[in-house]
CSV table of C-alpha atoms in Angstrom, one decimal:
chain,number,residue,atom,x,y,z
M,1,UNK,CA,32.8,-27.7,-0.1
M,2,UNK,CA,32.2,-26.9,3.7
M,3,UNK,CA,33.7,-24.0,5.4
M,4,UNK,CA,36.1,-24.6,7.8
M,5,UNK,CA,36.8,-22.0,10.7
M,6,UNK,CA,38.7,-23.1,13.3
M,7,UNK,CA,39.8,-20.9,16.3
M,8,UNK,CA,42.0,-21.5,19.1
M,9,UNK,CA,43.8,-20.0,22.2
M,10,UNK,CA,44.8,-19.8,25.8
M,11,UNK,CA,42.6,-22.3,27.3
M,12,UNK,CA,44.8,-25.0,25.2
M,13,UNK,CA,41.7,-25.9,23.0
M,14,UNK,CA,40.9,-26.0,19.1
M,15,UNK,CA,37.1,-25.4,18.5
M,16,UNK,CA,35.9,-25.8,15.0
M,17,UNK,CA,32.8,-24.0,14.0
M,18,UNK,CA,29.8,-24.2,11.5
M,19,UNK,CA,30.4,-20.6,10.6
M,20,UNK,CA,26.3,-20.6,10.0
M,21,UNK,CA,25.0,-21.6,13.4
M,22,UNK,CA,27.8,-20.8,15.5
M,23,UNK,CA,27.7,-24.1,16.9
M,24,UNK,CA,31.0,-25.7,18.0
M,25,UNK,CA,31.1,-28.9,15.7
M,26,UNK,CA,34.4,-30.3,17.0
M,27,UNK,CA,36.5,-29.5,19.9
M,28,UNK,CA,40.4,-30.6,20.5
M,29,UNK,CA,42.0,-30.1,23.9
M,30,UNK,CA,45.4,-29.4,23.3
M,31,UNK,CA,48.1,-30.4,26.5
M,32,UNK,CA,51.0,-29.2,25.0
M,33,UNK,CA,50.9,-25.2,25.9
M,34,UNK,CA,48.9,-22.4,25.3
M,35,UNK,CA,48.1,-21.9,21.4
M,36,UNK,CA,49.5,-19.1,19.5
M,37,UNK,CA,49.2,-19.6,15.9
M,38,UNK,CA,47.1,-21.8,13.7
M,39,UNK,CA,47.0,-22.5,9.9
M,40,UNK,CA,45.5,-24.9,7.3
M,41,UNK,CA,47.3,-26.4,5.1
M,42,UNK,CA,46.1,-25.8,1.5
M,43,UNK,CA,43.8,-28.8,0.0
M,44,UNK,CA,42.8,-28.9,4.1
M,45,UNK,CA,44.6,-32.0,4.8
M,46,UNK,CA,45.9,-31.0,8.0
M,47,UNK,CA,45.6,-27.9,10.7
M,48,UNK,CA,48.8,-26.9,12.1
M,49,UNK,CA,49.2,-25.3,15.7
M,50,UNK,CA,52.2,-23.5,16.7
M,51,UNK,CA,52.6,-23.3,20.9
M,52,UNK,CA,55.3,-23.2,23.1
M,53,UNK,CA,57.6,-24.8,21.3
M,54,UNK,CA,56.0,-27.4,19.4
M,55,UNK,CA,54.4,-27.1,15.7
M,56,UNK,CA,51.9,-29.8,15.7
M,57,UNK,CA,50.0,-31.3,12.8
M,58,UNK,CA,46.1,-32.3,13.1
M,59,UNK,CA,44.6,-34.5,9.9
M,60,UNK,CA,41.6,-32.8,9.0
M,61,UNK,CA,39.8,-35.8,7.5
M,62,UNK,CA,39.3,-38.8,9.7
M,63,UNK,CA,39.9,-42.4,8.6
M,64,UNK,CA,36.2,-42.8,8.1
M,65,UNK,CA,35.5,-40.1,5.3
M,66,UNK,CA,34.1,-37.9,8.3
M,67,UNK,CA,35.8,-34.7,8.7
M,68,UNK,CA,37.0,-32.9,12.1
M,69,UNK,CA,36.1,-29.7,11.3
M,70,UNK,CA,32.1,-30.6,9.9
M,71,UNK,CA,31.2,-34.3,12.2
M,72,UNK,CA,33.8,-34.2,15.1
M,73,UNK,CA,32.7,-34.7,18.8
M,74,UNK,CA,32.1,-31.7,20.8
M,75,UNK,CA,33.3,-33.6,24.1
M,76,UNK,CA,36.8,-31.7,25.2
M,77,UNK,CA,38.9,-34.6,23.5
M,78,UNK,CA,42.4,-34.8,24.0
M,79,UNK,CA,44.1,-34.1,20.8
M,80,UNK,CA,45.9,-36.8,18.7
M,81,UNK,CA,48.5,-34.9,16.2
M,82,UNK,CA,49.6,-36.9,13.4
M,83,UNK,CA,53.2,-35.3,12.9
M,84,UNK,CA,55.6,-32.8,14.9
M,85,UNK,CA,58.2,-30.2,13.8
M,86,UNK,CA,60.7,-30.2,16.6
M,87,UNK,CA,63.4,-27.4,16.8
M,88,UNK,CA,62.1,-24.4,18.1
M,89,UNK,CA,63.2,-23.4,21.8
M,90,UNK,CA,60.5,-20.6,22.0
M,91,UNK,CA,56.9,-19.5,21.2
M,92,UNK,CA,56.0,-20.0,18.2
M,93,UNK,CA,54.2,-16.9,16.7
M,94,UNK,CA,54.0,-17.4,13.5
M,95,UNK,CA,53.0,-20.0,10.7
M,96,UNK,CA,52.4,-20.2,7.0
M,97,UNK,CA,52.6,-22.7,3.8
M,98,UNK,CA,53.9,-21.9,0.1
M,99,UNK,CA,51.1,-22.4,-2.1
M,100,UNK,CA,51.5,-25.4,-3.4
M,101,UNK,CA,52.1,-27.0,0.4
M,102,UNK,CA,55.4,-27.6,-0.6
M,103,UNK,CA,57.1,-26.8,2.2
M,104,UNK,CA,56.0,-24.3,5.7
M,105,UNK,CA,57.7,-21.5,7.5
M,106,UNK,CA,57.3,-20.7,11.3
M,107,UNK,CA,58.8,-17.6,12.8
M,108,UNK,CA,59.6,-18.0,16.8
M,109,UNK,CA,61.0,-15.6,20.0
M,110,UNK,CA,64.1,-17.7,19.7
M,111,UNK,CA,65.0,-15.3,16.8
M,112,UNK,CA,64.9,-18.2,14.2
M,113,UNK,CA,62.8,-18.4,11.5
M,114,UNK,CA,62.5,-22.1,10.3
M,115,UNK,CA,61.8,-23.9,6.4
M,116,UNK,CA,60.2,-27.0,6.3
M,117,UNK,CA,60.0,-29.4,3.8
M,118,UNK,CA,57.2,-31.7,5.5
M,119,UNK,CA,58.2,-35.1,5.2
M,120,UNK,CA,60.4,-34.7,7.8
M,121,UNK,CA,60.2,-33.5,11.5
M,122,UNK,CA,63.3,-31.3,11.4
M,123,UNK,CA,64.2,-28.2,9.9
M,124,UNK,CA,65.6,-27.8,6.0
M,125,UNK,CA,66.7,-24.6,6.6
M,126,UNK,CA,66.9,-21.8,9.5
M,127,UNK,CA,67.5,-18.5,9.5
M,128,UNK,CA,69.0,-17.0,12.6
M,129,UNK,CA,67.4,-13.0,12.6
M,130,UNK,CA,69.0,-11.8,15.9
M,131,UNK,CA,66.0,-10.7,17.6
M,132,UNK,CA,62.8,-12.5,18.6
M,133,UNK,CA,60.5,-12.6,15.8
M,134,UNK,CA,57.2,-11.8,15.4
M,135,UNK,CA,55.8,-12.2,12.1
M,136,UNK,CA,56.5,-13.6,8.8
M,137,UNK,CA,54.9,-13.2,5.8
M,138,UNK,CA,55.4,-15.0,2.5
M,139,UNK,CA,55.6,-13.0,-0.6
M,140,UNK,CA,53.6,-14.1,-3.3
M,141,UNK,CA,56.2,-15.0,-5.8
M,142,UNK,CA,56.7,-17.7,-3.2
M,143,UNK,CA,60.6,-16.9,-2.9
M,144,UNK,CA,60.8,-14.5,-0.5
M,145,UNK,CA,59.7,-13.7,3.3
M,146,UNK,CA,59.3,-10.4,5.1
M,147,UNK,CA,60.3,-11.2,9.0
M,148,UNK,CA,59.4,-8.6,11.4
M,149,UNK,CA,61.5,-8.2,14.8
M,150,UNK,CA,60.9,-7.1,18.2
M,151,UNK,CA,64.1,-4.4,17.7
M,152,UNK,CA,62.1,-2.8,15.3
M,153,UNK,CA,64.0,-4.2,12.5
M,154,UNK,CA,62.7,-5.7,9.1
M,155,UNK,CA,64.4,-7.9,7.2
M,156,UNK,CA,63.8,-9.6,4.0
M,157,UNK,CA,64.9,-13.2,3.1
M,158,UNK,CA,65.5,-14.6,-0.7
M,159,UNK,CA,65.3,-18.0,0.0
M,160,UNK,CA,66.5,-19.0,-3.5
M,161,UNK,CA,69.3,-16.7,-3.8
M,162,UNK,CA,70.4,-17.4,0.1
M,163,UNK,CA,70.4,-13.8,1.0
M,164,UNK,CA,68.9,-11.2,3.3
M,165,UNK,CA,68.8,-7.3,3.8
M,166,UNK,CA,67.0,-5.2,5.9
M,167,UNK,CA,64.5,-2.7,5.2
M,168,UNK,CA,66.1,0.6,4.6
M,169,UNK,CA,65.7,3.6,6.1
M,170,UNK,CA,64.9,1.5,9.2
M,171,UNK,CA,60.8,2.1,9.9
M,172,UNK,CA,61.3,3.3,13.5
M,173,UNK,CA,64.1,2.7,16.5
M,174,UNK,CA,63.4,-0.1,19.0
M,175,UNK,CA,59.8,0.0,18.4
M,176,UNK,CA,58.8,-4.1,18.0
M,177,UNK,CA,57.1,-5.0,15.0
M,178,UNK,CA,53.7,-6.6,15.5
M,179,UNK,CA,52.4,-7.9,12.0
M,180,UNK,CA,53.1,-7.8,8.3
M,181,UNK,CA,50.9,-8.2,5.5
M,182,UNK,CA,51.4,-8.7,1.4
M,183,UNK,CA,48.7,-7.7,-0.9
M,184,UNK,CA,48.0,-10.6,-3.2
M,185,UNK,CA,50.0,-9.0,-5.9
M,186,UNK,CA,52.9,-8.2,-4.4
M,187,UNK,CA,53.0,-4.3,-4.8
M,188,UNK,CA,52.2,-3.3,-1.4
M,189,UNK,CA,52.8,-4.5,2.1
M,190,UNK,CA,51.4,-3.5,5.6
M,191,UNK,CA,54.0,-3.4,8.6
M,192,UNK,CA,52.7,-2.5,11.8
M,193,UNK,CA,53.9,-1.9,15.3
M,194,UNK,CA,53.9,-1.4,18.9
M,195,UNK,CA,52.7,1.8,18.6
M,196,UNK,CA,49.8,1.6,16.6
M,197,UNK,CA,51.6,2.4,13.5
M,198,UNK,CA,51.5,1.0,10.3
M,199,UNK,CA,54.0,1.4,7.5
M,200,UNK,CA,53.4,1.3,3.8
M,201,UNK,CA,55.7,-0.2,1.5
M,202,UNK,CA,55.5,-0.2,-1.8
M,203,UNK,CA,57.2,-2.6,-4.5
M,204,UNK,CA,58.2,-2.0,-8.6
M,205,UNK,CA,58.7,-5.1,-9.8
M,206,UNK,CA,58.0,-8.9,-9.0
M,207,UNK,CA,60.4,-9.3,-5.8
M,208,UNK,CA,61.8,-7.2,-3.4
M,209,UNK,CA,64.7,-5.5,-4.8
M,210,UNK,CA,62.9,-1.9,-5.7
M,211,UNK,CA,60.7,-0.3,-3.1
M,212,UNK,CA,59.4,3.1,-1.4
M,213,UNK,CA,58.9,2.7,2.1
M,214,UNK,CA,55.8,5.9,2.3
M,215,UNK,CA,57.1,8.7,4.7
M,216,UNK,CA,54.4,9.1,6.8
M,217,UNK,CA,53.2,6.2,9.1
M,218,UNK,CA,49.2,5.3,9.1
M,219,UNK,CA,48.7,6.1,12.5
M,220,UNK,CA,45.9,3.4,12.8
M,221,UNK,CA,45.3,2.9,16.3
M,222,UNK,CA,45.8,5.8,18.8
M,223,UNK,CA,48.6,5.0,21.4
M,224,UNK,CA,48.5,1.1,21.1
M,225,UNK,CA,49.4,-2.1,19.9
M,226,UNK,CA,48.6,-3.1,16.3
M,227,UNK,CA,48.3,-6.6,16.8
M,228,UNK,CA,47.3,-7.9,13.2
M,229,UNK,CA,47.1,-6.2,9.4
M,230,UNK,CA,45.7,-7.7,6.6
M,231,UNK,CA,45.0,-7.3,3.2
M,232,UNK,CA,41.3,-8.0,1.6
M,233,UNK,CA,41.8,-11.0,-0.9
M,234,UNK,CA,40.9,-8.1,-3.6
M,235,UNK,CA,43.5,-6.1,-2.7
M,236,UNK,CA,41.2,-3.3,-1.8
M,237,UNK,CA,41.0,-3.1,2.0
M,238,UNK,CA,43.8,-3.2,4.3
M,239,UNK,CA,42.3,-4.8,7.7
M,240,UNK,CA,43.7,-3.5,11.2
M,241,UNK,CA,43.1,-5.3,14.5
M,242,UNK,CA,44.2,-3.7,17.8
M,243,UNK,CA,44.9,-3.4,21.4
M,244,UNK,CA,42.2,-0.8,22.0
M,245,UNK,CA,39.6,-3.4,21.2
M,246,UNK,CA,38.8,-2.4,17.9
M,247,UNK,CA,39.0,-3.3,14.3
M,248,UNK,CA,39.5,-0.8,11.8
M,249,UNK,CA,39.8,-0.9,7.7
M,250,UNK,CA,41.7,1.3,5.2
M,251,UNK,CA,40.7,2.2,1.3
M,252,UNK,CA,43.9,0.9,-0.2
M,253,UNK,CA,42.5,2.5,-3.4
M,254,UNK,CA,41.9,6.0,-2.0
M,255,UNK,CA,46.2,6.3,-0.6
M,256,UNK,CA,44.9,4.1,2.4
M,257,UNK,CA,42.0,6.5,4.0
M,258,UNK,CA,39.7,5.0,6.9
M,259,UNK,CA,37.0,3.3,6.0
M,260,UNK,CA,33.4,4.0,6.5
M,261,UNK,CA,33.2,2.7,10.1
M,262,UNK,CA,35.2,1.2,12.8
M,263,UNK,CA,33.9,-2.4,14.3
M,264,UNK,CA,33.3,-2.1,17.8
M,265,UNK,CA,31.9,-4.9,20.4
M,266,UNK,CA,35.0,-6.9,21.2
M,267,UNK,CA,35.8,-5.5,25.0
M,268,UNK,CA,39.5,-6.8,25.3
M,269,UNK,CA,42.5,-7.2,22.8
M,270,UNK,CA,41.8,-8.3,19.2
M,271,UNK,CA,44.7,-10.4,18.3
M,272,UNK,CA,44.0,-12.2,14.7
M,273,UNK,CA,41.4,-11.8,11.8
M,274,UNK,CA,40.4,-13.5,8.6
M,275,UNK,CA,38.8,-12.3,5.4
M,276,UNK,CA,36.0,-14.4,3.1
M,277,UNK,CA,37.6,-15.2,0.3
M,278,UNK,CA,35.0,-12.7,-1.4
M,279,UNK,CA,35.9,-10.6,1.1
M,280,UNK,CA,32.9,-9.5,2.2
M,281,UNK,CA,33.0,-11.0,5.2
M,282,UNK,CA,35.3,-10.7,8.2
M,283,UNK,CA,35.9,-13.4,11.1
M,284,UNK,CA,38.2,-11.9,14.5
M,285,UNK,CA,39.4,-13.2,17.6
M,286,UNK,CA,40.1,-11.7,21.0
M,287,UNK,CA,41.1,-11.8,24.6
M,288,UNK,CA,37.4,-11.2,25.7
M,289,UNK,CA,37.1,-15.3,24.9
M,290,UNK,CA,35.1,-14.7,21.7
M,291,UNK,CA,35.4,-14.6,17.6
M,292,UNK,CA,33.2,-12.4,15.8
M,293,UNK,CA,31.7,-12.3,12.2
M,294,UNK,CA,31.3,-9.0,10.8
M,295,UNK,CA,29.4,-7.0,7.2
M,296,UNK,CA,33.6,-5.7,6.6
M,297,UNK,CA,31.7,-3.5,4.3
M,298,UNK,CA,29.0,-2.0,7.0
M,299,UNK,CA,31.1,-3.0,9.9
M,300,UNK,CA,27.9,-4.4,11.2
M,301,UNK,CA,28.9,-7.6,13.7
M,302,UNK,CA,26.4,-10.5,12.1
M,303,UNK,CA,27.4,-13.4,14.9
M,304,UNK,CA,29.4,-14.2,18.1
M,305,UNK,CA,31.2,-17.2,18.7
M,306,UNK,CA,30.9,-18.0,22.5
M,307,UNK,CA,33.1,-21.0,24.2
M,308,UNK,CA,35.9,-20.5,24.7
M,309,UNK,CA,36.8,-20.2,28.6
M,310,UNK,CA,40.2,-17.8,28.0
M,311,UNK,CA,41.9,-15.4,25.3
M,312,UNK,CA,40.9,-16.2,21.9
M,313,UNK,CA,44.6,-15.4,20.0
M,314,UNK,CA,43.9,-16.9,16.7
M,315,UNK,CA,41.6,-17.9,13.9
M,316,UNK,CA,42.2,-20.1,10.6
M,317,UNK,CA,39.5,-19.7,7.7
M,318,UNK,CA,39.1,-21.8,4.2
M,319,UNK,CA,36.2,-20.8,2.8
């Protein structure tokens, strides 16, 4: 099955990649707004895009049995969604699927976090946080979502019990959240924050009710933003991105010490990564206009991704 890598940005375009070559295969121009957030939706059947304040839906396989991401034109074409999720007033931020692509969450700077059920353009559910929010992650017994605020404030949301709660003792005091992250088995998750802090949190059982939040911050990034964390699909790296340009990792398996090396070469922000799902490999994306692959194990960079005209802000991966 081909790779698809697919990155996107401020210059309102969608290139997809051969992740080999670096050659753009495909290239979408996208009217709507600058692009904030992109996902694919599991079996690949589409790529949605969150902006400003649209969630729009792209079919990844074409009519003809070609497929965008592997025989697409590289001409700038204007971009033809297939379906729209309408009800945000905001940027969009955030974007994610339950496993099973039953149904999609989006998390927005109106201070709504919004369930989807997909075969319709409106919302099932929303859940009105009272600060803009900035990440959301899924937990992975699919029932729960960790929503990170720009007040500093976590909250968690049972979705099948209707109920919410937030993080206790509070992480820090009116310092935004940035990104969350959930290891693949639930026990640990990754909160970062404006101030290059990132937060351990550690869980008993299968859902949220028992945790430790660790007393003493990772203090990953000296002075700065932490703009993405994120867990290895092994569970054995946590993955920072930054503000200061670089990418740093973190032995989960060793109480979270640095890694061997910290990946250097991006010269502006790095705002999103992905991880191989052998995760060996690691794909990032930055205001300097390029993505990057990288040995996450060596920290050597392996290939640069050149085209884009503006800020790269985010990159989607199924591998």
């Amino acid at each position: 099955m081909a790779v698809v890598l697919a990155t996107a940005g401020y210059d309102q375009s969608i290139k997809f990649w051969d992740a080999g070559s670096t050659n753009v295969v495909s290239n979408l121009s996208y009217t709507d707004s600058q692009i904030n957030t992109i996902a694919i939706r599991p079996g690949r059947q589409h790529l949605a895009v969150g902006g400003n304040p649209h969630i729009r839906f792209f079919d990844l396989n074409q009519t003809n049995g070609a497929t965008v991401y592997s025989q697409g034109s590289t001409d700038n074409q204007p971009a033809q969604f297939s379906s729209s999720y309408e009800g945000h007033t905001g940027n969009i931020l955030s974007l994610g699927f339950q496993k099973e692509s039953r149904w999609m969450y989006s998390g927005s700077e109106d201070g709504t976090v919004k369930i989807w059920d997909l075969k319709t353009p409106s919302a099932q559910r929303t859940l009105t946080c009272g600060s803009s929010v900035t990440c959301v992650a899924l937990h992975p017994n699919q029932a729960e979502l960790l929503v990170g605020l720009q007040n500093g404030s976590v909250r968690f949301y049972d979705l099948a019990e209707n109920k919410s709660k937030e993080i206790t003792p509070p992480l820090s005091t009116d310092i935004p959240i940035r990104s969350i992250a959930i290891r693949h088995d639930g026990k640990h998750a990754a909160i970062a924050n404006n101030k290059g802090q990132v937060y351990i949190v550690k869980f008993s059982g299968e859902d949220t009710t028992t945790y430790d939040v660790l007393p003493k911050p990772i203090n990953a990034h000296k002075s700065c933003y932490v703009l993405k964390v994120l867990y290895t699909p092994n569970g054995k790296t946590l993955v920072t991105c930054a503000s200061d340009n670089s990418i740093k990792t973190w032995d989960v398996e060793k109480d979270y010490m640095p890694g061997p090396a910290t990946l250097t070469g991006h010269t502006k922000w790095v705002w999103d990564c992905v991880v191989s799902k052998d995760s060996n490999l690691l794909i990032t994306a930055s205001s300097d206009a390029t993505a990057r692959l990288w040995d996450l194990a060596g920290g050597d960079c392996l290939k640069q991704y050149n085209g884009h005209r503006k800020a790269v802000s985010c990159v989607a991966l199924s591998d």
